[in-house]
Short mmCIF file of C-alpha atoms and ligand atoms in Angstrom, two decimals:
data_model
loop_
_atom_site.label_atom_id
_atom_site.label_comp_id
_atom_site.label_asym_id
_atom_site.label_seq_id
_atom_site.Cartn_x
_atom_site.Cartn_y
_atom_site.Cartn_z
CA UNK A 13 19.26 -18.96 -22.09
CA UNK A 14 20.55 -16.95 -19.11
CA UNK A 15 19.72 -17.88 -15.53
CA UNK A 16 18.19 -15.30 -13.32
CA UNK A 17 19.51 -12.79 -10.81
CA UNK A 18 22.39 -13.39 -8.50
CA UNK A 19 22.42 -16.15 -6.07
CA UNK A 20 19.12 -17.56 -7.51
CA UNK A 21 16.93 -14.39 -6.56
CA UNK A 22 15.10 -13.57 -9.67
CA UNK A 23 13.18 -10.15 -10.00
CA UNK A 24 10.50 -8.89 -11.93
CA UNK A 25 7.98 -6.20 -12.65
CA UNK A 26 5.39 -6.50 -15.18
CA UNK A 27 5.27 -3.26 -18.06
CA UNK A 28 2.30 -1.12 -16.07
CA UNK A 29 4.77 -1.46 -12.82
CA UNK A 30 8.17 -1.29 -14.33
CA UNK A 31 9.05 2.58 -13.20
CA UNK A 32 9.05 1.02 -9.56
CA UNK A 33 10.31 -2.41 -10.20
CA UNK A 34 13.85 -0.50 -11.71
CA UNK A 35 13.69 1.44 -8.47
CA UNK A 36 13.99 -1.58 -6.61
CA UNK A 37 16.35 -3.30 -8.99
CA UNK A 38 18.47 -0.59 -8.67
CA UNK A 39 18.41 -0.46 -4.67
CA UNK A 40 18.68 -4.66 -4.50
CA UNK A 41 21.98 -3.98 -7.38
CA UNK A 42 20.41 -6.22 -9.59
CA UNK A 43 18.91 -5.92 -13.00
CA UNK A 44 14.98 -6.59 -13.63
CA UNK A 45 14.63 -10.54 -15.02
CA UNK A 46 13.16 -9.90 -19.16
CA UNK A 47 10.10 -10.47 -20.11
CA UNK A 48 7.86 -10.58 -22.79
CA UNK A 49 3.99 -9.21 -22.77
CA UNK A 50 2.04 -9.76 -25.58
CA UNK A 51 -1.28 -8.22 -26.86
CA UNK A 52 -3.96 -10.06 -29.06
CA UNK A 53 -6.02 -8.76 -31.21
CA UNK A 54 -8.79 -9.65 -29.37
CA UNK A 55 -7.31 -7.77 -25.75
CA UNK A 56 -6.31 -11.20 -24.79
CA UNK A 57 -2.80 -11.45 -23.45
CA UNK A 58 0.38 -13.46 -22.64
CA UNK A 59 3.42 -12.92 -20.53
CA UNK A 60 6.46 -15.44 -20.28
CA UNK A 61 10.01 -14.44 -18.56
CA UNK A 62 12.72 -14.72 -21.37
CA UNK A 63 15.02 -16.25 -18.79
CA UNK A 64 15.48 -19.75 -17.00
CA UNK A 65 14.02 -19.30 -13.57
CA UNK A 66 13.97 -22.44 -12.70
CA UNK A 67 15.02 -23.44 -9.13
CA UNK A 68 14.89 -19.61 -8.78
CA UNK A 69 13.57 -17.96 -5.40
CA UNK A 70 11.63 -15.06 -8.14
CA UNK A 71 9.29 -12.48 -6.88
CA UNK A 72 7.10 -10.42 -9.26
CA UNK A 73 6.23 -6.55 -8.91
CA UNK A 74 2.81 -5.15 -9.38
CA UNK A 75 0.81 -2.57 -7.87
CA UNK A 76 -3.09 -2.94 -8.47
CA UNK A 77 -4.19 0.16 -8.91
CA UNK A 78 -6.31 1.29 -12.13
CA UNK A 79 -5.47 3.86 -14.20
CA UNK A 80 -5.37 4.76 -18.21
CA UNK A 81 -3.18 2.73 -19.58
CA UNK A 82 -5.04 -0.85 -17.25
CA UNK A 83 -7.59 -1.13 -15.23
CA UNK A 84 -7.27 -3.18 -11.87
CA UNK A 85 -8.25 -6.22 -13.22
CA UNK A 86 -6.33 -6.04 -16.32
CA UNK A 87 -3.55 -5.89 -14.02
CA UNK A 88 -4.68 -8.41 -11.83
CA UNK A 89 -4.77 -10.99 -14.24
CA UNK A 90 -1.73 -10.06 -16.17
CA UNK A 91 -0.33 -10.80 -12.70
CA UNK A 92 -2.29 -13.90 -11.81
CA UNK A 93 -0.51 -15.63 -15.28
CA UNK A 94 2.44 -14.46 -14.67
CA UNK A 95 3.22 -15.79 -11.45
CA UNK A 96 1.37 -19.03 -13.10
CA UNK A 97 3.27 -19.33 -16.03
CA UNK A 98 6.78 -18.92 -13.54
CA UNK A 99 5.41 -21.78 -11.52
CA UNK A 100 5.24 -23.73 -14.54
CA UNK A 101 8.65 -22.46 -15.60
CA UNK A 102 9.96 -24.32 -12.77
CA UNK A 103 10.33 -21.29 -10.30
CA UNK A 104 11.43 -22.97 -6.85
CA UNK A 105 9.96 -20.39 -4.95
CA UNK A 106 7.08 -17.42 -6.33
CA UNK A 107 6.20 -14.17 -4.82
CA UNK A 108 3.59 -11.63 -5.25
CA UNK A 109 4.96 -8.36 -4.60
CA UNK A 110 1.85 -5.77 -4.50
CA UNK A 111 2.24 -2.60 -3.21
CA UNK A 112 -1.34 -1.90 -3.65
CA UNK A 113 -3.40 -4.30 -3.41
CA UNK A 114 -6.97 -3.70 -4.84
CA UNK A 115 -10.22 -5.39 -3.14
CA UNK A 116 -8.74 -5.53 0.58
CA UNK A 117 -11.44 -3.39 1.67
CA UNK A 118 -14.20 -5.65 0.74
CA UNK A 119 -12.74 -8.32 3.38
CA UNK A 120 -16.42 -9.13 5.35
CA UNK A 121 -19.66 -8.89 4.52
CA UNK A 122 -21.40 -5.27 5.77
CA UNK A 123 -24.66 -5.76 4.42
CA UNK A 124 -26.80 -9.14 3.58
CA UNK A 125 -25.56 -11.30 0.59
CA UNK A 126 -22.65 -8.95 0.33
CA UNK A 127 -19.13 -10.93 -1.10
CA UNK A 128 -16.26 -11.30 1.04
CA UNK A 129 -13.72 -10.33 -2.36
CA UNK A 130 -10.72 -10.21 -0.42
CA UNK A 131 -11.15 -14.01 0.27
CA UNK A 132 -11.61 -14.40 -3.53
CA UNK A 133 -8.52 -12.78 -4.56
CA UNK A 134 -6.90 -14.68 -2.20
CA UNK A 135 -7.98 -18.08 -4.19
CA UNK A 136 -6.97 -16.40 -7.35
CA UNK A 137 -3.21 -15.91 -5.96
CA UNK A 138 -3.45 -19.42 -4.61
CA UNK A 139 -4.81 -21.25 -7.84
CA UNK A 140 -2.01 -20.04 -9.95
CA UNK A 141 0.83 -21.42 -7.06
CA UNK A 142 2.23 -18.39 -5.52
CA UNK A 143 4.10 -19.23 -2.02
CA UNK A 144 3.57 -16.10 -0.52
CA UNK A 145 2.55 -12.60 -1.31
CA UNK A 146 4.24 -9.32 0.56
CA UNK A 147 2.08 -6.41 0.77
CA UNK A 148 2.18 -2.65 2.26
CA UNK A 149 -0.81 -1.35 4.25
CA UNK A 150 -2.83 -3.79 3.53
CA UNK A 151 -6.47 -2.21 4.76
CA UNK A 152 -7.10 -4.91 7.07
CA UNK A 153 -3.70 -6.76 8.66
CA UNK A 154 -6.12 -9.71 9.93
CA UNK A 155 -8.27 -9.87 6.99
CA UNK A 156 -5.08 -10.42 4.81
CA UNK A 157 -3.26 -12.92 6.87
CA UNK A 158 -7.09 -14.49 7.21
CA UNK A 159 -8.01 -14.84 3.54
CA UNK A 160 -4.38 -16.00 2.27
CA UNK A 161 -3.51 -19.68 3.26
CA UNK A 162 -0.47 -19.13 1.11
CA UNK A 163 2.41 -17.18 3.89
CA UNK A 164 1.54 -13.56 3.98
CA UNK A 165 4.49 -10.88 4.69
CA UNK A 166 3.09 -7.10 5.05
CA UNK A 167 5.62 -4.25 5.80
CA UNK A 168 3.98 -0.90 6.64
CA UNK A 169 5.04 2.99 6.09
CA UNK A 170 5.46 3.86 9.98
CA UNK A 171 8.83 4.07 9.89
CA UNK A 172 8.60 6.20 6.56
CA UNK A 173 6.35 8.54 8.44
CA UNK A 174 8.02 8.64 11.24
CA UNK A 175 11.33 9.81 9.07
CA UNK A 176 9.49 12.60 7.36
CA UNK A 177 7.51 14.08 10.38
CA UNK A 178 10.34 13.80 13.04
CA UNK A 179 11.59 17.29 12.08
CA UNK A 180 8.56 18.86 11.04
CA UNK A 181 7.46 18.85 14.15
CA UNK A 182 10.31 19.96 16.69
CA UNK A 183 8.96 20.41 19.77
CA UNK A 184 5.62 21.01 19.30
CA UNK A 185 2.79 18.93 21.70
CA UNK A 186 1.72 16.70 19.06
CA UNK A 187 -1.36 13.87 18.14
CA UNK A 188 -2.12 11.25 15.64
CA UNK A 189 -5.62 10.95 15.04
CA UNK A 190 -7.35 8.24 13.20
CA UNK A 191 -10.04 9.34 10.89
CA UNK A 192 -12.26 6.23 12.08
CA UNK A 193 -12.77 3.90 14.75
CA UNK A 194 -11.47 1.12 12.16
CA UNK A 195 -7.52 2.93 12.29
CA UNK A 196 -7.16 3.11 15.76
CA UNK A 197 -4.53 0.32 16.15
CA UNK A 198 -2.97 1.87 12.94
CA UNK A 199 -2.94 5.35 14.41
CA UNK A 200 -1.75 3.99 17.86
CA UNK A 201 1.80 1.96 16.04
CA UNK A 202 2.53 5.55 14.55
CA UNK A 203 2.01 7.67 18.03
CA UNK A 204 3.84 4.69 19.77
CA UNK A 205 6.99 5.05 17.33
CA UNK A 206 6.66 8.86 17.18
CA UNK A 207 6.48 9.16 21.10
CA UNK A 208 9.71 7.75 20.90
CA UNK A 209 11.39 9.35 18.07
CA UNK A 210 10.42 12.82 19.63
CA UNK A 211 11.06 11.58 23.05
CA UNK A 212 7.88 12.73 24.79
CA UNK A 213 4.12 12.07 25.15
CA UNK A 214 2.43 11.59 21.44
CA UNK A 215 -1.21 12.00 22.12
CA UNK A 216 -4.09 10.11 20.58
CA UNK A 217 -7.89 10.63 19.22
CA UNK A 218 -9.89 9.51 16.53
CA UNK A 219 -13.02 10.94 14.28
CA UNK A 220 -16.14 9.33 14.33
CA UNK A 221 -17.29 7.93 10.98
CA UNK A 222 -20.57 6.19 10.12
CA UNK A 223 -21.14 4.33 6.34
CA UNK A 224 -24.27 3.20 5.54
CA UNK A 225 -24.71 2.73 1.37
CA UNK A 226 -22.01 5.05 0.76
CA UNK A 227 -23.05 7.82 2.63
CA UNK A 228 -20.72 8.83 5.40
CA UNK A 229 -21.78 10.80 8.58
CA UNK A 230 -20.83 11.37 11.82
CA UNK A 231 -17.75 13.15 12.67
CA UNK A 232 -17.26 13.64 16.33
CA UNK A 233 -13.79 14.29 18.00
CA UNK A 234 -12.91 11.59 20.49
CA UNK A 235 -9.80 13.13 22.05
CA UNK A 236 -8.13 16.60 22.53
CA UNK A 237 -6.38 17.57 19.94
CA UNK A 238 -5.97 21.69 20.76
CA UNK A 239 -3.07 23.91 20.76
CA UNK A 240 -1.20 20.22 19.19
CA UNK A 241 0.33 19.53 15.67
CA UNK A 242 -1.85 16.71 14.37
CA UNK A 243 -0.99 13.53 12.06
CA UNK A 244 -4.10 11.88 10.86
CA UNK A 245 -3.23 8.64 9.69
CA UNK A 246 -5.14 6.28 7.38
CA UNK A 247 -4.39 3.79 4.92
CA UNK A 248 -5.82 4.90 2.05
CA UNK A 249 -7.52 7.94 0.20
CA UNK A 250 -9.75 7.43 -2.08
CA UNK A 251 -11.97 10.41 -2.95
CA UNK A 252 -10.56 12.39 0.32
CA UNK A 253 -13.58 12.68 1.79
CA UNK A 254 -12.66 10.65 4.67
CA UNK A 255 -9.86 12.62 5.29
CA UNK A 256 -11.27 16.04 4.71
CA UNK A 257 -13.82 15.44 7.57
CA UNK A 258 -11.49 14.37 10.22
CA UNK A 259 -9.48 17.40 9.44
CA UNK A 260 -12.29 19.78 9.45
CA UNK A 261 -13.47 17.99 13.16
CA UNK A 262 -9.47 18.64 14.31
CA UNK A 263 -9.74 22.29 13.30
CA UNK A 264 -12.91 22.42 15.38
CA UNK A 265 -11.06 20.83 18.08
CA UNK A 266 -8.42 23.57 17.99
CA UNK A 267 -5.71 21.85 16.55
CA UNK A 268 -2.44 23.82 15.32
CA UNK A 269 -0.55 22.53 12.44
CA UNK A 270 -3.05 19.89 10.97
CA UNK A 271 -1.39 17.25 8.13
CA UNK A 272 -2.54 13.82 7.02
CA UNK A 273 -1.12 10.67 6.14
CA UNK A 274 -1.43 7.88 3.78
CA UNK A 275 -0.04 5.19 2.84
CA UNK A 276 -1.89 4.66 -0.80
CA UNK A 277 -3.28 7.81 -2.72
CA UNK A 278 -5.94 6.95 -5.36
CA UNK A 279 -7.12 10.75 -5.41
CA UNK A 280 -10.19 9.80 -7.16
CA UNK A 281 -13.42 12.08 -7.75
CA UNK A 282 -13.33 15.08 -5.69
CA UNK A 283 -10.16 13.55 -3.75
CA UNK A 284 -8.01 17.36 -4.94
CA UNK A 285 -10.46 19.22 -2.58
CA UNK A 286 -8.96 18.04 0.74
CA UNK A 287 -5.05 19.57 -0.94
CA UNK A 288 -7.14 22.79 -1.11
CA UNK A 289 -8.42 22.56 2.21
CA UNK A 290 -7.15 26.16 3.93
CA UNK A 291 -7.18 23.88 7.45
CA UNK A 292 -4.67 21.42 5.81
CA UNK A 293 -0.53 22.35 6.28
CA UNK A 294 0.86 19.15 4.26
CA UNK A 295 -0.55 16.14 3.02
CA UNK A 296 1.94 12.52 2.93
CA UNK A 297 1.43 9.49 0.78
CA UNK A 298 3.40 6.96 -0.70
CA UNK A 299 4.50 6.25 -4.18
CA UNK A 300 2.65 2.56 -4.19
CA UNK A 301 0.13 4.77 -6.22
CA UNK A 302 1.85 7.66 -8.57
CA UNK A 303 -0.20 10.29 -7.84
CA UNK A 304 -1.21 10.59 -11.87
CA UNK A 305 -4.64 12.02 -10.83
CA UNK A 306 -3.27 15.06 -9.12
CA UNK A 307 -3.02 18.54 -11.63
CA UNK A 308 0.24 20.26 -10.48
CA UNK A 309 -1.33 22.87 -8.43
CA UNK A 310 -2.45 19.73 -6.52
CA UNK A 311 0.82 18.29 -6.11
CA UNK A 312 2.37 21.57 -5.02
CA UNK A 313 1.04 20.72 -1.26
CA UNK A 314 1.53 16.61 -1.65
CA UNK A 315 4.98 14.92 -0.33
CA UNK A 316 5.32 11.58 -2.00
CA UNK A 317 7.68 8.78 0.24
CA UNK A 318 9.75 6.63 -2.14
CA UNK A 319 8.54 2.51 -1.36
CA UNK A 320 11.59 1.14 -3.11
CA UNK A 321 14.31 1.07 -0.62
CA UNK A 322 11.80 -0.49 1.72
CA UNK A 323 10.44 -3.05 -0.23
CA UNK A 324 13.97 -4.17 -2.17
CA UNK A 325 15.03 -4.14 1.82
CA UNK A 326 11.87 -7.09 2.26
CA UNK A 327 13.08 -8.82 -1.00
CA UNK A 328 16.86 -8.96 0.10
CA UNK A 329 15.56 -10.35 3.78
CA UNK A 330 12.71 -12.86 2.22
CA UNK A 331 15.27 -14.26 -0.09
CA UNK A 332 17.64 -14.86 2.72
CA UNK A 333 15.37 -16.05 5.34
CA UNK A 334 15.82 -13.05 6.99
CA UNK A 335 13.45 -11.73 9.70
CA UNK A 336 11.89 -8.16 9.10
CA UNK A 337 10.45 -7.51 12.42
CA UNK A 338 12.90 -4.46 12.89
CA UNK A 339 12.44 -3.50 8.93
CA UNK A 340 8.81 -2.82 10.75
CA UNK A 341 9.32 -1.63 14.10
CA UNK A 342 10.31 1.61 14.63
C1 LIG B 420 -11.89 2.92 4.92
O1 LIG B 420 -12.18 2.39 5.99
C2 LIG B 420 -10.49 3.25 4.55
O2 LIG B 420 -9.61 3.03 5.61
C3 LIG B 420 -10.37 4.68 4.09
O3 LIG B 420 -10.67 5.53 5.18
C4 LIG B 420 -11.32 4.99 2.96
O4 LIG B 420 -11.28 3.99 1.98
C5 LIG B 420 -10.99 6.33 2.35
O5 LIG B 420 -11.93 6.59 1.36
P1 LIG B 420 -12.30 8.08 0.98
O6 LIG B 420 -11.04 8.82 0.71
O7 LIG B 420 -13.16 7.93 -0.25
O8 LIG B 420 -13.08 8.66 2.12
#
């Protein structure tokens, strides 16, 4: 049986991540490690790698969003005993490569009795032997590196951004706005590596935003924002309506050229709306999530950033005991 990858670096991607995983084969120059994923009649399931990976440094691609094909925790556990069944392979060293990771918003409890699911996905990953897991945009950075005893990497989009919006703005006076108290600090790494791209003052605001059982309110502009090109920045967008009121309270602020920026689009329920929005010039996200939900009329005014070279960047660095603090910085 062949032995994995070159100089002991195994890769894989399981079948409901595999577009991406040959993206990142191809930008490591290596090919994906075979596998085999079987179905039971019963919707139980097995997955084995066809190759030796023992003393191998492997790491595993899967992004944990739901869609037709698997929901998230179909793909969660098809994950889960994966990596297990690689530990038991023999695998020197195992990580969990998830774009997306599904249940990092639920990291505290918000109302009485509530779970703390992050902390319990972090057990799951654990129990089946995992040394690390490396993650993009992870909602909350502390809540991740909190709930994971395992080592924790997490690479963000910044620099992505900052590549796409460096000539799209020119000149202009320009401000990244957070669409909640909660994305300040996330908001503030993008101005900070924007102010210097540009080479002049970025400036900053945010949108207030109350939740209390799923209804959001609020919506006040902390922050000037007028005559300026706005960037508001958030991690994720679920059904856009997060979004869609922070650029509604920048328009009322004056704002010029208004565009947002995410790093994961579900686009769920009403989440096409906020592309229609007449306030809204261009809308960012990331492939972690294909934007499958989106009809093409959507799609016309979304830009989707390619993850690949970034994360097949991590893999080569990880598997070298590499750093990547300035795969990060900007
Ligand atoms: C919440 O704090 C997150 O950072 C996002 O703002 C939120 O999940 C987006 O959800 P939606 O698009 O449904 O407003």
């Amino acid at each position: 049986m062949a032995a994995a990858g070159k100089d002991g670096l195994a890769l894989f991607a399981l079948k409901a991540s595999r577009g991406l995983g040959e993206r990142v084969a191809a930008h490591l120059g290596v090919a994906l490690g075979a596998h085999e994923e079987r179905e039971f009649e019963d919707g139980e399931h097995k997955a084995r790698p066809l190759i030796s990976v023992r003393g191998c440094d492997v790491f595993v691609i899967q992004s944990l969003y739901g869609d037709a094909g698997a929901s998230v925790n179909d793909k969660l556990v098809r994950l889960l005993f994966f990596l297990g069944a690689l530990r038991d392979a023999g695998a020197a060293r195992v990580t969990a490569v998830v774009p997306y990771l599904a249940y990092a918003r639920k990291e505290r409890k918000t109302q009485s009795r509530d779970p703390v699911t992050t902390r319990y996905l972090a057990g799951l990953f654990e129990a089946v032997g995992i040394d690390r897991i490396l993650g993009i945009e992870v909602h909350s950075l502390a809540a991740f590196q909190n709930a994971f005893r395992c080592r924790t990497e997490h690479l963000d989009a910044t620099r992505l951004f900052v590549e796409y919006f460096r000539p799209l703005l020119g000149a202009a006076a320009v401000a990244v706005v957070s669409p909640d108290a909660g994305g300040v600090k996330r908001a503030e790494r993008l101005r900070t590596a924007l102010s210097r791209a540009l080479g002049g003052d970025v400036a900053s605001a945010f949108v207030e935003k109350l939740r209390a059982r799923g209804v959001v309110s609020g919506g006040a502009l902390v922050g000037d924002v007028h005559g300026r090109d706005v960037i508001i920045l958030d991690d994720l967008i679920s059904t856009g309506t997060t979004l869609a009121r922070a650029v509604k309270a920048c328009h009322a602020g004056g704002a010029r050229r208004i565009y947002c920026a995410a790093t994961h689009g579900l686009f769920v329920g009403g989440a096409a709306a906020l592309l229609a929005s007449p306030e809204l010039t261009g809308l960012v996200v990331t492939d972690s999530v294909p934007p499958f939900r989106l009809d093409d009329g959507a799609r016309d005014r979304l830009t989707v950033l390619e993850v690949a070279p970034l994360l097949a960047e991590a893999i080569r660095r990880l598997h070298a005991d590499g750093s990547l603090v300035d795969l990060i910085e900007v």
